[in-house]
């Protein structure tokens, strides 16, 4: 098989949560470029609609936006059923929706902790469960969980102070490994990407206040740009990674070394 065939996604369907902006939009773009059809989900449907329209026009693929609160099981079931009705299958699930909250541990509200855990951990579980049932029936699937370098290491509060986020992403990493061994018999690959510091809406506040300190923790001494996650995302979604499951691919400039 030629290398370009290993990375081809023609005829595949990907469901991407948080697909209307940031890392989710970047992943959607590289999938579209490789021929993948896209179901983009987030609470802000209009953002997903805009990305879906742009990518459809640019790459000639089918793409559609859906409104989804990943913490609501009934909504998750409903949207997955709509996607299956619209696209007939889901080959790739990218659990990208995420939330964070910055505060010292001693001052963090329980409500904030619960919100972050519900979106990052429970949302990943609910989507994997709903889409996984379909993937088990078709005996194939690729699940990519967007974890974080923050789930692999710790930093002093002068650098980051988001214990709910770091804890949730560590949970996503363990969930990835456990689910990979549970569903390997169904030919379902479950992997995670652990991005380091990228320029997104979520990180804007931290970088505005502490960019110099953050960069000092990154051996490559730079912040991730809009292209740096695409290679990892396409690799884990395609035949190129057909002997890889339960792994965590860090895309972090070396910050977890």
JSON list of C-alpha atoms in Angstrom, two decimals:
[
{"chain": "A", "resi": 1, "resn": "UNK", "atom": "CA", "xyz": [0.00, 0.00, 0.00]},
{"chain": "A", "resi": 2, "resn": "UNK", "atom": "CA", "xyz": [1.30, 3.45, -0.92]},
{"chain": "A", "resi": 3, "resn": "UNK", "atom": "CA", "xyz": [1.81, 6.03, 1.79]},
{"chain": "A", "resi": 4, "resn": "UNK", "atom": "CA", "xyz": [-0.88, 8.37, 0.51]},
{"chain": "A", "resi": 5, "resn": "UNK", "atom": "CA", "xyz": [-3.38, 5.48, 0.62]},
{"chain": "A", "resi": 6, "resn": "UNK", "atom": "CA", "xyz": [-2.54, 4.87, 4.29]},
{"chain": "A", "resi": 7, "resn": "UNK", "atom": "CA", "xyz": [-3.74, 8.39, 5.11]},
{"chain": "A", "resi": 8, "resn": "UNK", "atom": "CA", "xyz": [-6.78, 8.46, 2.82]},
{"chain": "A", "resi": 9, "resn": "UNK", "atom": "CA", "xyz": [-10.19, 8.99, 4.46]},
{"chain": "A", "resi": 10, "resn": "UNK", "atom": "CA", "xyz": [-12.36, 8.98, 1.35]},
{"chain": "A", "resi": 11, "resn": "UNK", "atom": "CA", "xyz": [-15.75, 7.49, 2.20]},
{"chain": "A", "resi": 12, "resn": "UNK", "atom": "CA", "xyz": [-15.21, 7.67, 5.96]},
{"chain": "A", "resi": 13, "resn": "UNK", "atom": "CA", "xyz": [-17.42, 9.57, 8.40]},
{"chain": "A", "resi": 14, "resn": "UNK", "atom": "CA", "xyz": [-16.08, 11.39, 11.45]},
{"chain": "A", "resi": 15, "resn": "UNK", "atom": "CA", "xyz": [-18.08, 12.75, 14.38]},
{"chain": "A", "resi": 16, "resn": "UNK", "atom": "CA", "xyz": [-16.12, 15.52, 16.10]},
{"chain": "A", "resi": 17, "resn": "UNK", "atom": "CA", "xyz": [-17.30, 17.19, 19.30]},
{"chain": "A", "resi": 18, "resn": "UNK", "atom": "CA", "xyz": [-16.24, 20.77, 19.84]},
{"chain": "A", "resi": 19, "resn": "UNK", "atom": "CA", "xyz": [-15.89, 20.91, 16.07]},
{"chain": "A", "resi": 20, "resn": "UNK", "atom": "CA", "xyz": [-16.82, 24.54, 15.62]},
{"chain": "A", "resi": 21, "resn": "UNK", "atom": "CA", "xyz": [-13.57, 26.16, 16.68]},
{"chain": "A", "resi": 22, "resn": "UNK", "atom": "CA", "xyz": [-10.03, 25.66, 17.96]},
{"chain": "A", "resi": 23, "resn": "UNK", "atom": "CA", "xyz": [-8.47, 22.22, 17.86]},
{"chain": "A", "resi": 24, "resn": "UNK", "atom": "CA", "xyz": [-11.73, 20.61, 16.77]},
{"chain": "A", "resi": 25, "resn": "UNK", "atom": "CA", "xyz": [-11.90, 22.82, 13.69]},
{"chain": "A", "resi": 26, "resn": "UNK", "atom": "CA", "xyz": [-8.25, 22.10, 12.88]},
{"chain": "A", "resi": 27, "resn": "UNK", "atom": "CA", "xyz": [-8.89, 18.35, 13.06]},
{"chain": "A", "resi": 28, "resn": "UNK", "atom": "CA", "xyz": [-12.03, 18.71, 10.94]},
{"chain": "A", "resi": 29, "resn": "UNK", "atom": "CA", "xyz": [-10.07, 20.57, 8.29]},
{"chain": "A", "resi": 30, "resn": "UNK", "atom": "CA", "xyz": [-7.37, 17.93, 7.84]},
{"chain": "A", "resi": 31, "resn": "UNK", "atom": "CA", "xyz": [-9.99, 15.18, 7.75]},
{"chain": "A", "resi": 32, "resn": "UNK", "atom": "CA", "xyz": [-11.94, 17.07, 5.07]},
{"chain": "A", "resi": 33, "resn": "UNK", "atom": "CA", "xyz": [-8.76, 17.54, 3.05]},
{"chain": "A", "resi": 34, "resn": "UNK", "atom": "CA", "xyz": [-8.29, 13.76, 3.10]},
{"chain": "A", "resi": 35, "resn": "UNK", "atom": "CA", "xyz": [-11.86, 13.14, 1.88]},
{"chain": "A", "resi": 36, "resn": "UNK", "atom": "CA", "xyz": [-13.72, 12.49, 5.15]},
{"chain": "A", "resi": 37, "resn": "UNK", "atom": "CA", "xyz": [-17.37, 13.40, 5.69]},
{"chain": "A", "resi": 38, "resn": "UNK", "atom": "CA", "xyz": [-17.98, 15.36, 8.88]},
{"chain": "A", "resi": 39, "resn": "UNK", "atom": "CA", "xyz": [-20.58, 15.57, 11.66]},
{"chain": "A", "resi": 40, "resn": "UNK", "atom": "CA", "xyz": [-19.54, 18.53, 13.80]},
{"chain": "A", "resi": 41, "resn": "UNK", "atom": "CA", "xyz": [-21.13, 18.95, 17.24]},
{"chain": "A", "resi": 42, "resn": "UNK", "atom": "CA", "xyz": [-21.06, 21.56, 19.98]},
{"chain": "A", "resi": 43, "resn": "UNK", "atom": "CA", "xyz": [-23.42, 23.59, 22.13]},
{"chain": "A", "resi": 44, "resn": "UNK", "atom": "CA", "xyz": [-23.07, 26.43, 19.61]},
{"chain": "A", "resi": 45, "resn": "UNK", "atom": "CA", "xyz": [-24.54, 24.87, 16.47]},
{"chain": "A", "resi": 46, "resn": "UNK", "atom": "CA", "xyz": [-23.97, 28.01, 14.42]},
{"chain": "A", "resi": 47, "resn": "UNK", "atom": "CA", "xyz": [-20.21, 27.65, 14.84]},
{"chain": "A", "resi": 48, "resn": "UNK", "atom": "CA", "xyz": [-20.34, 24.06, 13.60]},
{"chain": "A", "resi": 49, "resn": "UNK", "atom": "CA", "xyz": [-22.62, 25.07, 10.73]},
{"chain": "A", "resi": 50, "resn": "UNK", "atom": "CA", "xyz": [-20.11, 27.71, 9.65]},
{"chain": "A", "resi": 51, "resn": "UNK", "atom": "CA", "xyz": [-17.16, 25.29, 9.71]},
{"chain": "A", "resi": 52, "resn": "UNK", "atom": "CA", "xyz": [-19.23, 22.59, 7.97]},
{"chain": "A", "resi": 53, "resn": "UNK", "atom": "CA", "xyz": [-20.22, 24.97, 5.18]},
{"chain": "A", "resi": 54, "resn": "UNK", "atom": "CA", "xyz": [-16.67, 26.24, 4.70]},
{"chain": "A", "resi": 55, "resn": "UNK", "atom": "CA", "xyz": [-15.11, 22.77, 4.55]},
{"chain": "A", "resi": 56, "resn": "UNK", "atom": "CA", "xyz": [-17.86, 21.41, 2.33]},
{"chain": "A", "resi": 57, "resn": "UNK", "atom": "CA", "xyz": [-17.33, 24.22, -0.17]},
{"chain": "A", "resi": 58, "resn": "UNK", "atom": "CA", "xyz": [-13.55, 24.01, -0.02]},
{"chain": "A", "resi": 59, "resn": "UNK", "atom": "CA", "xyz": [-13.08, 20.25, -0.21]},
{"chain": "A", "resi": 60, "resn": "UNK", "atom": "CA", "xyz": [-16.32, 19.00, -1.77]},
{"chain": "A", "resi": 61, "resn": "UNK", "atom": "CA", "xyz": [-17.23, 16.76, 1.16]},
{"chain": "A", "resi": 62, "resn": "UNK", "atom": "CA", "xyz": [-20.51, 16.31, 3.02]},
{"chain": "A", "resi": 63, "resn": "UNK", "atom": "CA", "xyz": [-20.50, 18.10, 6.37]},
{"chain": "A", "resi": 64, "resn": "UNK", "atom": "CA", "xyz": [-23.20, 19.06, 8.84]},
{"chain": "A", "resi": 65, "resn": "UNK", "atom": "CA", "xyz": [-23.43, 20.80, 12.24]},
{"chain": "A", "resi": 66, "resn": "UNK", "atom": "CA", "xyz": [-25.39, 19.60, 15.26]},
{"chain": "A", "resi": 67, "resn": "UNK", "atom": "CA", "xyz": [-26.26, 21.18, 18.61]},
{"chain": "A", "resi": 68, "resn": "UNK", "atom": "CA", "xyz": [-25.02, 19.01, 21.47]},
{"chain": "A", "resi": 69, "resn": "UNK", "atom": "CA", "xyz": [-24.43, 19.21, 25.20]},
{"chain": "A", "resi": 70, "resn": "UNK", "atom": "CA", "xyz": [-22.03, 16.31, 25.72]},
{"chain": "A", "resi": 71, "resn": "UNK", "atom": "CA", "xyz": [-23.03, 15.99, 29.39]},
{"chain": "A", "resi": 72, "resn": "UNK", "atom": "CA", "xyz": [-26.67, 15.24, 28.54]},
{"chain": "A", "resi": 73, "resn": "UNK", "atom": "CA", "xyz": [-27.12, 11.53, 27.82]},
{"chain": "A", "resi": 74, "resn": "UNK", "atom": "CA", "xyz": [-30.46, 11.91, 26.05]},
{"chain": "A", "resi": 75, "resn": "UNK", "atom": "CA", "xyz": [-29.03, 14.60, 23.78]},
{"chain": "A", "resi": 76, "resn": "UNK", "atom": "CA", "xyz": [-26.01, 12.43, 23.05]},
{"chain": "A", "resi": 77, "resn": "UNK", "atom": "CA", "xyz": [-28.21, 9.48, 22.07]},
{"chain": "A", "resi": 78, "resn": "UNK", "atom": "CA", "xyz": [-30.45, 11.70, 19.95]},
{"chain": "A", "resi": 79, "resn": "UNK", "atom": "CA", "xyz": [-27.61, 13.39, 18.09]},
{"chain": "A", "resi": 80, "resn": "UNK", "atom": "CA", "xyz": [-25.76, 10.12, 17.44]},
{"chain": "A", "resi": 81, "resn": "UNK", "atom": "CA", "xyz": [-28.99, 8.71, 16.00]},
{"chain": "A", "resi": 82, "resn": "UNK", "atom": "CA", "xyz": [-29.39, 11.81, 13.79]},
{"chain": "A", "resi": 83, "resn": "UNK", "atom": "CA", "xyz": [-25.81, 11.47, 12.56]},
{"chain": "A", "resi": 84, "resn": "UNK", "atom": "CA", "xyz": [-26.38, 7.81, 11.74]},
{"chain": "A", "resi": 85, "resn": "UNK", "atom": "CA", "xyz": [-29.57, 8.72, 9.87]},
{"chain": "A", "resi": 86, "resn": "UNK", "atom": "CA", "xyz": [-27.77, 11.45, 7.92]},
{"chain": "A", "resi": 87, "resn": "UNK", "atom": "CA", "xyz": [-24.49, 9.64, 7.21]},
{"chain": "A", "resi": 88, "resn": "UNK", "atom": "CA", "xyz": [-25.44, 5.95, 7.76]},
{"chain": "A", "resi": 89, "resn": "UNK", "atom": "CA", "xyz": [-22.32, 5.23, 9.82]},
{"chain": "A", "resi": 90, "resn": "UNK", "atom": "CA", "xyz": [-19.58, 6.68, 12.03]},
{"chain": "A", "resi": 91, "resn": "UNK", "atom": "CA", "xyz": [-16.05, 5.46, 11.40]},
{"chain": "A", "resi": 92, "resn": "UNK", "atom": "CA", "xyz": [-14.19, 7.96, 13.56]},
{"chain": "A", "resi": 93, "resn": "UNK", "atom": "CA", "xyz": [-15.14, 9.62, 16.84]},
{"chain": "A", "resi": 94, "resn": "UNK", "atom": "CA", "xyz": [-13.08, 12.54, 18.12]},
{"chain": "A", "resi": 95, "resn": "UNK", "atom": "CA", "xyz": [-13.94, 13.45, 21.72]},
{"chain": "A", "resi": 96, "resn": "UNK", "atom": "CA", "xyz": [-12.67, 17.01, 21.69]},
{"chain": "A", "resi": 97, "resn": "UNK", "atom": "CA", "xyz": [-15.22, 19.05, 23.67]},
{"chain": "A", "resi": 98, "resn": "UNK", "atom": "CA", "xyz": [-13.55, 20.47, 26.74]},
{"chain": "A", "resi": 99, "resn": "UNK", "atom": "CA", "xyz": [-13.89, 22.90, 29.63]},
{"chain": "A", "resi": 100, "resn": "UNK", "atom": "CA", "xyz": [-11.47, 24.41, 32.10]},
{"chain": "A", "resi": 101, "resn": "UNK", "atom": "CA", "xyz": [-11.50, 26.65, 35.17]},
{"chain": "A", "resi": 102, "resn": "UNK", "atom": "CA", "xyz": [-8.61, 28.55, 36.62]},
{"chain": "A", "resi": 103, "resn": "UNK", "atom": "CA", "xyz": [-8.52, 29.05, 40.39]},
{"chain": "A", "resi": 104, "resn": "UNK", "atom": "CA", "xyz": [-6.41, 28.09, 43.41]},
{"chain": "A", "resi": 105, "resn": "UNK", "atom": "CA", "xyz": [-7.52, 24.73, 44.81]},
{"chain": "A", "resi": 106, "resn": "UNK", "atom": "CA", "xyz": [-8.62, 26.29, 48.08]},
{"chain": "A", "resi": 107, "resn": "UNK", "atom": "CA", "xyz": [-10.90, 28.71, 46.23]},
{"chain": "A", "resi": 108, "resn": "UNK", "atom": "CA", "xyz": [-12.29, 26.54, 43.42]},
{"chain": "A", "resi": 109, "resn": "UNK", "atom": "CA", "xyz": [-16.09, 26.24, 43.61]},
{"chain": "A", "resi": 110, "resn": "UNK", "atom": "CA", "xyz": [-17.53, 22.74, 43.57]},
{"chain": "A", "resi": 111, "resn": "UNK", "atom": "CA", "xyz": [-19.74, 23.86, 40.69]},
{"chain": "A", "resi": 112, "resn": "UNK", "atom": "CA", "xyz": [-16.63, 24.62, 38.63]},
{"chain": "A", "resi": 113, "resn": "UNK", "atom": "CA", "xyz": [-15.02, 21.28, 39.46]},
{"chain": "A", "resi": 114, "resn": "UNK", "atom": "CA", "xyz": [-18.19, 19.42, 38.50]},
{"chain": "A", "resi": 115, "resn": "UNK", "atom": "CA", "xyz": [-18.57, 21.32, 35.22]},
{"chain": "A", "resi": 116, "resn": "UNK", "atom": "CA", "xyz": [-15.03, 20.50, 34.11]},
{"chain": "A", "resi": 117, "resn": "UNK", "atom": "CA", "xyz": [-15.30, 16.83, 35.11]},
{"chain": "A", "resi": 118, "resn": "UNK", "atom": "CA", "xyz": [-18.72, 16.46, 33.48]},
{"chain": "A", "resi": 119, "resn": "UNK", "atom": "CA", "xyz": [-17.66, 17.91, 30.13]},
{"chain": "A", "resi": 120, "resn": "UNK", "atom": "CA", "xyz": [-14.18, 16.40, 29.91]},
{"chain": "A", "resi": 121, "resn": "UNK", "atom": "CA", "xyz": [-14.74, 12.98, 31.47]},
{"chain": "A", "resi": 122, "resn": "UNK", "atom": "CA", "xyz": [-18.46, 12.22, 31.46]},
{"chain": "A", "resi": 123, "resn": "UNK", "atom": "CA", "xyz": [-18.86, 13.68, 27.96]},
{"chain": "A", "resi": 124, "resn": "UNK", "atom": "CA", "xyz": [-16.08, 11.45, 26.65]},
{"chain": "A", "resi": 125, "resn": "UNK", "atom": "CA", "xyz": [-17.75, 8.44, 28.27]},
{"chain": "A", "resi": 126, "resn": "UNK", "atom": "CA", "xyz": [-21.22, 9.22, 26.92]},
{"chain": "A", "resi": 127, "resn": "UNK", "atom": "CA", "xyz": [-20.10, 9.78, 23.32]},
{"chain": "A", "resi": 128, "resn": "UNK", "atom": "CA", "xyz": [-17.86, 6.71, 23.38]},
{"chain": "A", "resi": 129, "resn": "UNK", "atom": "CA", "xyz": [-20.73, 4.63, 24.74]},
{"chain": "A", "resi": 130, "resn": "UNK", "atom": "CA", "xyz": [-23.28, 5.83, 22.18]},
{"chain": "A", "resi": 131, "resn": "UNK", "atom": "CA", "xyz": [-21.01, 5.71, 19.14]},
{"chain": "A", "resi": 132, "resn": "UNK", "atom": "CA", "xyz": [-19.25, 2.59, 20.40]},
{"chain": "A", "resi": 133, "resn": "UNK", "atom": "CA", "xyz": [-22.46, 0.55, 20.22]},
{"chain": "A", "resi": 134, "resn": "UNK", "atom": "CA", "xyz": [-22.62, 1.32, 16.51]},
{"chain": "A", "resi": 135, "resn": "UNK", "atom": "CA", "xyz": [-18.92, 0.61, 16.01]},
{"chain": "A", "resi": 136, "resn": "UNK", "atom": "CA", "xyz": [-19.29, -2.76, 17.74]},
{"chain": "A", "resi": 137, "resn": "UNK", "atom": "CA", "xyz": [-22.08, -3.64, 15.29]},
{"chain": "A", "resi": 138, "resn": "UNK", "atom": "CA", "xyz": [-19.96, -2.68, 12.28]},
{"chain": "A", "resi": 139, "resn": "UNK", "atom": "CA", "xyz": [-16.88, -4.32, 13.85]},
{"chain": "A", "resi": 140, "resn": "UNK", "atom": "CA", "xyz": [-14.65, -1.34, 13.24]},
{"chain": "A", "resi": 141, "resn": "UNK", "atom": "CA", "xyz": [-13.95, 2.15, 14.51]},
{"chain": "A", "resi": 142, "resn": "UNK", "atom": "CA", "xyz": [-11.38, 4.71, 15.54]},
{"chain": "A", "resi": 143, "resn": "UNK", "atom": "CA", "xyz": [-11.89, 6.69, 18.73]},
{"chain": "A", "resi": 144, "resn": "UNK", "atom": "CA", "xyz": [-9.55, 9.60, 19.42]},
{"chain": "A", "resi": 145, "resn": "UNK", "atom": "CA", "xyz": [-9.82, 11.30, 22.80]},
{"chain": "A", "resi": 146, "resn": "UNK", "atom": "CA", "xyz": [-8.30, 14.75, 23.13]},
{"chain": "A", "resi": 147, "resn": "UNK", "atom": "CA", "xyz": [-6.52, 14.62, 26.47]},
{"chain": "A", "resi": 148, "resn": "UNK", "atom": "CA", "xyz": [-3.80, 17.10, 27.40]},
{"chain": "A", "resi": 149, "resn": "UNK", "atom": "CA", "xyz": [-0.16, 17.33, 28.35]},
{"chain": "A", "resi": 150, "resn": "UNK", "atom": "CA", "xyz": [-1.62, 18.72, 31.57]},
{"chain": "A", "resi": 151, "resn": "UNK", "atom": "CA", "xyz": [-2.94, 15.23, 32.32]},
{"chain": "A", "resi": 152, "resn": "UNK", "atom": "CA", "xyz": [0.57, 13.78, 32.15]},
{"chain": "A", "resi": 153, "resn": "UNK", "atom": "CA", "xyz": [2.49, 16.24, 34.30]},
{"chain": "A", "resi": 154, "resn": "UNK", "atom": "CA", "xyz": [2.08, 18.90, 36.98]},
{"chain": "A", "resi": 155, "resn": "UNK", "atom": "CA", "xyz": [3.12, 22.55, 37.16]},
{"chain": "A", "resi": 156, "resn": "UNK", "atom": "CA", "xyz": [3.41, 25.10, 39.97]},
{"chain": "A", "resi": 157, "resn": "UNK", "atom": "CA", "xyz": [0.53, 27.58, 40.32]},
{"chain": "A", "resi": 158, "resn": "UNK", "atom": "CA", "xyz": [2.66, 30.34, 38.80]},
{"chain": "A", "resi": 159, "resn": "UNK", "atom": "CA", "xyz": [2.42, 28.46, 35.50]},
{"chain": "A", "resi": 160, "resn": "UNK", "atom": "CA", "xyz": [-1.06, 26.89, 35.62]},
{"chain": "A", "resi": 161, "resn": "UNK", "atom": "CA", "xyz": [-3.67, 26.65, 38.37]},
{"chain": "A", "resi": 162, "resn": "UNK", "atom": "CA", "xyz": [-6.39, 24.41, 36.93]},
{"chain": "A", "resi": 163, "resn": "UNK", "atom": "CA", "xyz": [-6.53, 21.30, 39.10]},
{"chain": "A", "resi": 164, "resn": "UNK", "atom": "CA", "xyz": [-9.98, 20.27, 37.84]},
{"chain": "A", "resi": 165, "resn": "UNK", "atom": "CA", "xyz": [-8.77, 20.36, 34.25]},
{"chain": "A", "resi": 166, "resn": "UNK", "atom": "CA", "xyz": [-5.53, 18.48, 34.90]},
{"chain": "A", "resi": 167, "resn": "UNK", "atom": "CA", "xyz": [-7.34, 15.81, 36.92]},
{"chain": "A", "resi": 168, "resn": "UNK", "atom": "CA", "xyz": [-10.01, 15.39, 34.25]},
{"chain": "A", "resi": 169, "resn": "UNK", "atom": "CA", "xyz": [-7.45, 14.97, 31.49]},
{"chain": "A", "resi": 170, "resn": "UNK", "atom": "CA", "xyz": [-5.55, 12.37, 33.52]},
{"chain": "A", "resi": 171, "resn": "UNK", "atom": "CA", "xyz": [-8.86, 10.53, 33.81]},
{"chain": "A", "resi": 172, "resn": "UNK", "atom": "CA", "xyz": [-9.36, 10.73, 30.03]},
{"chain": "A", "resi": 173, "resn": "UNK", "atom": "CA", "xyz": [-5.93, 9.15, 29.53]},
{"chain": "A", "resi": 174, "resn": "UNK", "atom": "CA", "xyz": [-6.75, 6.21, 31.79]},
{"chain": "A", "resi": 175, "resn": "UNK", "atom": "CA", "xyz": [-10.21, 5.89, 30.22]},
{"chain": "A", "resi": 176, "resn": "UNK", "atom": "CA", "xyz": [-8.52, 5.67, 26.82]},
{"chain": "A", "resi": 177, "resn": "UNK", "atom": "CA", "xyz": [-6.26, 2.82, 27.88]},
{"chain": "A", "resi": 178, "resn": "UNK", "atom": "CA", "xyz": [-9.01, 0.88, 29.62]},
{"chain": "A", "resi": 179, "resn": "UNK", "atom": "CA", "xyz": [-11.48, 1.26, 26.75]},
{"chain": "A", "resi": 180, "resn": "UNK", "atom": "CA", "xyz": [-8.80, 0.23, 24.25]},
{"chain": "A", "resi": 181, "resn": "UNK", "atom": "CA", "xyz": [-8.35, -3.14, 25.90]},
{"chain": "A", "resi": 182, "resn": "UNK", "atom": "CA", "xyz": [-12.09, -3.62, 26.35]},
{"chain": "A", "resi": 183, "resn": "UNK", "atom": "CA", "xyz": [-12.96, -2.98, 22.68]},
{"chain": "A", "resi": 184, "resn": "UNK", "atom": "CA", "xyz": [-9.88, -4.31, 20.86]},
{"chain": "A", "resi": 185, "resn": "UNK", "atom": "CA", "xyz": [-11.85, -7.55, 20.22]},
{"chain": "A", "resi": 186, "resn": "UNK", "atom": "CA", "xyz": [-14.34, -5.47, 18.22]},
{"chain": "A", "resi": 187, "resn": "UNK", "atom": "CA", "xyz": [-11.63, -4.00, 15.98]},
{"chain": "A", "resi": 188, "resn": "UNK", "atom": "CA", "xyz": [-12.12, -0.61, 17.63]},
{"chain": "A", "resi": 189, "resn": "UNK", "atom": "CA", "xyz": [-8.96, 1.43, 18.13]},
{"chain": "A", "resi": 190, "resn": "UNK", "atom": "CA", "xyz": [-8.95, 3.84, 21.08]},
{"chain": "A", "resi": 191, "resn": "UNK", "atom": "CA", "xyz": [-6.14, 6.35, 21.38]},
{"chain": "A", "resi": 192, "resn": "UNK", "atom": "CA", "xyz": [-5.56, 9.79, 22.82]},
{"chain": "A", "resi": 193, "resn": "UNK", "atom": "CA", "xyz": [-3.74, 12.92, 21.77]},
{"chain": "A", "resi": 194, "resn": "UNK", "atom": "CA", "xyz": [-2.22, 15.00, 24.56]},
{"chain": "A", "resi": 195, "resn": "UNK", "atom": "CA", "xyz": [-1.76, 18.51, 23.16]},
{"chain": "A", "resi": 196, "resn": "UNK", "atom": "CA", "xyz": [0.54, 20.89, 24.94]},
{"chain": "A", "resi": 197, "resn": "UNK", "atom": "CA", "xyz": [-0.07, 24.64, 24.88]},
{"chain": "A", "resi": 198, "resn": "UNK", "atom": "CA", "xyz": [-1.81, 25.73, 21.68]},
{"chain": "A", "resi": 199, "resn": "UNK", "atom": "CA", "xyz": [-3.27, 29.13, 20.88]},
{"chain": "A", "resi": 200, "resn": "UNK", "atom": "CA", "xyz": [-7.02, 28.63, 21.30]},
{"chain": "A", "resi": 201, "resn": "UNK", "atom": "CA", "xyz": [-9.90, 30.47, 22.92]},
{"chain": "A", "resi": 202, "resn": "UNK", "atom": "CA", "xyz": [-9.49, 28.26, 26.00]},
{"chain": "A", "resi": 203, "resn": "UNK", "atom": "CA", "xyz": [-5.82, 29.16, 26.48]},
{"chain": "A", "resi": 204, "resn": "UNK", "atom": "CA", "xyz": [-6.06, 32.83, 25.53]},
{"chain": "A", "resi": 205, "resn": "UNK", "atom": "CA", "xyz": [-6.34, 34.10, 29.11]},
{"chain": "A", "resi": 206, "resn": "UNK", "atom": "CA", "xyz": [-3.43, 32.00, 30.38]},
{"chain": "A", "resi": 207, "resn": "UNK", "atom": "CA", "xyz": [-1.17, 33.07, 27.53]},
{"chain": "A", "resi": 208, "resn": "UNK", "atom": "CA", "xyz": [-2.06, 36.73, 27.93]},
{"chain": "A", "resi": 209, "resn": "UNK", "atom": "CA", "xyz": [-0.97, 36.58, 31.57]},
{"chain": "A", "resi": 210, "resn": "UNK", "atom": "CA", "xyz": [1.79, 33.96, 31.62]},
{"chain": "A", "resi": 211, "resn": "UNK", "atom": "CA", "xyz": [3.07, 33.24, 28.11]},
{"chain": "A", "resi": 212, "resn": "UNK", "atom": "CA", "xyz": [6.72, 33.80, 29.04]},
{"chain": "A", "resi": 213, "resn": "UNK", "atom": "CA", "xyz": [6.51, 31.41, 32.00]},
{"chain": "A", "resi": 214, "resn": "UNK", "atom": "CA", "xyz": [4.65, 28.82, 29.92]},
{"chain": "A", "resi": 215, "resn": "UNK", "atom": "CA", "xyz": [7.21, 28.94, 27.10]},
{"chain": "A", "resi": 216, "resn": "UNK", "atom": "CA", "xyz": [9.99, 28.37, 29.63]},
{"chain": "A", "resi": 217, "resn": "UNK", "atom": "CA", "xyz": [8.44, 24.94, 30.42]},
{"chain": "A", "resi": 218, "resn": "UNK", "atom": "CA", "xyz": [8.51, 23.87, 26.74]},
{"chain": "A", "resi": 219, "resn": "UNK", "atom": "CA", "xyz": [11.86, 22.53, 25.48]},
{"chain": "A", "resi": 220, "resn": "UNK", "atom": "CA", "xyz": [11.10, 23.65, 21.90]},
{"chain": "A", "resi": 221, "resn": "UNK", "atom": "CA", "xyz": [10.35, 27.14, 23.27]},
{"chain": "A", "resi": 222, "resn": "UNK", "atom": "CA", "xyz": [7.22, 27.77, 21.24]},
{"chain": "A", "resi": 223, "resn": "UNK", "atom": "CA", "xyz": [3.43, 27.57, 21.41]},
{"chain": "A", "resi": 224, "resn": "UNK", "atom": "CA", "xyz": [1.53, 25.19, 19.11]},
{"chain": "A", "resi": 225, "resn": "UNK", "atom": "CA", "xyz": [0.03, 26.70, 15.96]},
{"chain": "A", "resi": 226, "resn": "UNK", "atom": "CA", "xyz": [-2.96, 25.77, 13.79]},
{"chain": "A", "resi": 227, "resn": "UNK", "atom": "CA", "xyz": [-1.09, 23.04, 11.89]},
{"chain": "A", "resi": 228, "resn": "UNK", "atom": "CA", "xyz": [0.80, 21.22, 14.61]},
{"chain": "A", "resi": 229, "resn": "UNK", "atom": "CA", "xyz": [-1.98, 18.86, 15.72]},
{"chain": "A", "resi": 230, "resn": "UNK", "atom": "CA", "xyz": [-3.10, 17.81, 12.24]},
{"chain": "A", "resi": 231, "resn": "UNK", "atom": "CA", "xyz": [-0.46, 15.13, 11.67]},
{"chain": "A", "resi": 232, "resn": "UNK", "atom": "CA", "xyz": [-1.29, 13.30, 14.90]},
{"chain": "A", "resi": 233, "resn": "UNK", "atom": "CA", "xyz": [-5.03, 13.57, 14.23]},
{"chain": "A", "resi": 234, "resn": "UNK", "atom": "CA", "xyz": [-4.83, 12.13, 10.72]},
{"chain": "A", "resi": 235, "resn": "UNK", "atom": "CA", "xyz": [-2.43, 9.38, 11.78]},
{"chain": "A", "resi": 236, "resn": "UNK", "atom": "CA", "xyz": [-4.71, 8.03, 14.51]},
{"chain": "A", "resi": 237, "resn": "UNK", "atom": "CA", "xyz": [-7.81, 8.20, 12.27]},
{"chain": "A", "resi": 238, "resn": "UNK", "atom": "CA", "xyz": [-6.41, 6.23, 9.33]},
{"chain": "A", "resi": 239, "resn": "UNK", "atom": "CA", "xyz": [-4.98, 2.85, 8.33]},
{"chain": "A", "resi": 240, "resn": "UNK", "atom": "CA", "xyz": [-1.55, 4.27, 9.13]},
{"chain": "A", "resi": 241, "resn": "UNK", "atom": "CA", "xyz": [-2.25, 3.51, 12.81]},
{"chain": "A", "resi": 242, "resn": "UNK", "atom": "CA", "xyz": [-3.81, 0.07, 12.39]},
{"chain": "A", "resi": 243, "resn": "UNK", "atom": "CA", "xyz": [-1.39, -1.51, 14.87]},
{"chain": "A", "resi": 244, "resn": "UNK", "atom": "CA", "xyz": [-1.76, 1.22, 17.48]},
{"chain": "A", "resi": 245, "resn": "UNK", "atom": "CA", "xyz": [-4.29, 1.25, 20.31]},
{"chain": "A", "resi": 246, "resn": "UNK", "atom": "CA", "xyz": [-4.37, 2.44, 23.91]},
{"chain": "A", "resi": 247, "resn": "UNK", "atom": "CA", "xyz": [-1.58, 4.93, 23.31]},
{"chain": "A", "resi": 248, "resn": "UNK", "atom": "CA", "xyz": [-1.23, 8.59, 24.20]},
{"chain": "A", "resi": 249, "resn": "UNK", "atom": "CA", "xyz": [0.50, 10.71, 21.58]},
{"chain": "A", "resi": 250, "resn": "UNK", "atom": "CA", "xyz": [1.93, 13.87, 23.13]},
{"chain": "A", "resi": 251, "resn": "UNK", "atom": "CA", "xyz": [2.04, 16.88, 20.84]},
{"chain": "A", "resi": 252, "resn": "UNK", "atom": "CA", "xyz": [3.53, 19.29, 23.31]},
{"chain": "A", "resi": 253, "resn": "UNK", "atom": "CA", "xyz": [6.94, 20.60, 22.26]},
{"chain": "A", "resi": 254, "resn": "UNK", "atom": "CA", "xyz": [8.52, 18.29, 24.80]},
{"chain": "A", "resi": 255, "resn": "UNK", "atom": "CA", "xyz": [6.79, 19.79, 27.82]},
{"chain": "A", "resi": 256, "resn": "UNK", "atom": "CA", "xyz": [6.06, 16.39, 29.39]},
{"chain": "A", "resi": 257, "resn": "UNK", "atom": "CA", "xyz": [9.63, 15.14, 29.21]}
]
